[in-house]
């Protein structure tokens, strides 16, 4: 398996593990979105709670130019650490929600 396919499988594995947790509210559904053609991967919550609409992405990962971009982490988990533990090197992970200026001060990839 080439490196990018391996990254795709790891990203899917991470998202599926968070999707299994799901929402504690039966009226809120956790949806898994895999765009394997363009390498966009998301988890979303969709539903209603106390007559308020619940709709939003809580985990978003992309694969771009051979790197795994953690675009949004609305979980309490250390998703970047989980990606490392599953085999993605730190230098191939970009913390996309950090500003480009801030990224240079981490051990992760800058871009």
Coordinates of C-alpha atoms in Angstrom, one line a residue:
X1 CA 0.0 0.0 0.0
X2 CA 1.5 3.3 -0.9
X3 CA 1.9 6.1 1.6
X4 CA -1.2 8.2 0.6
X5 CA -3.5 5.1 0.6
X6 CA -2.1 4.3 4.0
X7 CA -2.9 7.8 5.2
X8 CA -6.4 7.6 3.8
X9 CA -7.0 4.4 5.8
X10 CA -5.6 5.8 9.0
X11 CA -7.8 9.0 8.6
X12 CA -10.9 6.9 8.0
X13 CA -10.0 4.7 11.0
X14 CA -9.7 7.8 13.3
X15 CA -13.0 9.2 12.0
X16 CA -14.8 5.9 12.4
X17 CA -13.6 5.6 16.0
X18 CA -15.0 9.0 16.8
X19 CA -18.3 8.3 15.0
X20 CA -18.8 5.2 17.1
X21 CA -18.9 7.5 20.2
X22 CA -21.8 9.3 18.4
X23 CA -24.1 11.8 20.0
X24 CA -25.6 11.2 23.4
X25 CA -28.8 12.8 22.1
X26 CA -31.0 10.5 20.0
X27 CA -32.3 13.5 18.0
X28 CA -28.7 14.4 16.8
X29 CA -27.1 12.2 14.2
X30 CA -23.4 11.9 13.7
X31 CA -22.6 11.7 10.0
X32 CA -19.4 10.5 8.4
X33 CA -18.3 12.1 5.1
X34 CA -15.5 10.6 3.1
X35 CA -14.7 12.4 -0.2
X36 CA -12.0 9.9 -1.3
X37 CA -11.7 11.4 -4.7
X38 CA -10.7 14.8 -3.3
X39 CA -9.4 13.6 0.0
X40 CA -11.7 15.5 2.3
X41 CA -12.9 13.7 5.5
X42 CA -15.4 15.0 8.1
X43 CA -17.6 14.2 11.0
X44 CA -20.8 16.2 11.4
X45 CA -23.6 16.4 13.9
X46 CA -27.1 17.0 12.4
X47 CA -30.4 17.2 14.2
X48 CA -32.4 19.2 16.7
X49 CA -32.1 19.8 20.4
X50 CA -34.6 21.8 22.5
X51 CA -36.1 23.2 19.3
X52 CA -32.6 24.4 18.2
X53 CA -31.0 23.2 15.0
X54 CA -27.8 21.3 15.5
X55 CA -25.6 21.3 12.4
X56 CA -21.9 21.4 12.2
X57 CA -18.6 19.8 11.5
X58 CA -16.7 18.7 14.6
X59 CA -13.7 16.9 12.9
X60 CA -12.3 17.7 9.5
X61 CA -9.2 16.2 8.0
X62 CA -7.8 16.7 4.4
X63 CA -5.0 15.1 2.6
X64 CA -3.2 17.6 0.4
X65 CA 0.2 17.4 -1.4
X66 CA 1.2 14.2 0.6
X67 CA 0.4 15.7 4.0
X68 CA -2.5 15.2 6.4
X69 CA -4.1 18.5 7.3
X70 CA -6.0 18.6 10.6
X71 CA -8.4 21.4 9.6
X72 CA -10.7 21.3 12.6
X73 CA -10.8 19.4 15.8
X74 CA -13.9 20.0 17.9
X75 CA -13.4 16.9 19.9
X76 CA -11.7 16.6 23.3
X77 CA -9.2 14.1 21.8
X78 CA -5.7 14.6 20.7
X79 CA -6.3 13.7 17.1
X80 CA -2.9 14.6 15.8
X81 CA -1.3 12.3 18.4
X82 CA -3.7 9.5 17.4
X83 CA -2.6 10.0 13.7
X84 CA 1.0 9.7 14.8
X85 CA 0.3 6.6 16.9
X86 CA -1.3 4.9 13.9
X87 CA 1.7 5.5 11.7
X88 CA 1.7 9.0 10.2
X89 CA 5.0 10.8 10.8
X90 CA 4.7 14.2 12.6
X91 CA 6.4 15.9 9.6
X92 CA 3.5 14.8 7.4
X93 CA 0.8 16.3 9.6
X94 CA -0.1 20.0 9.3
X95 CA -2.2 21.6 12.1
X96 CA -4.3 23.6 9.7
X97 CA -6.3 25.4 12.4
X98 CA -3.0 27.0 13.6
X99 CA -2.0 30.1 11.7
X100 CA 0.9 29.6 9.3
X101 CA 3.0 31.8 11.6
X102 CA 2.3 29.7 14.6
X103 CA 3.0 26.4 12.8
X104 CA 6.8 27.1 12.7
X105 CA 6.9 26.8 16.5
X106 CA 5.5 23.3 16.6
X107 CA 7.1 19.9 15.7
X108 CA 4.5 19.4 13.0
X109 CA 4.7 20.3 9.3
X110 CA 4.4 24.0 8.4
X111 CA 2.6 23.3 5.1

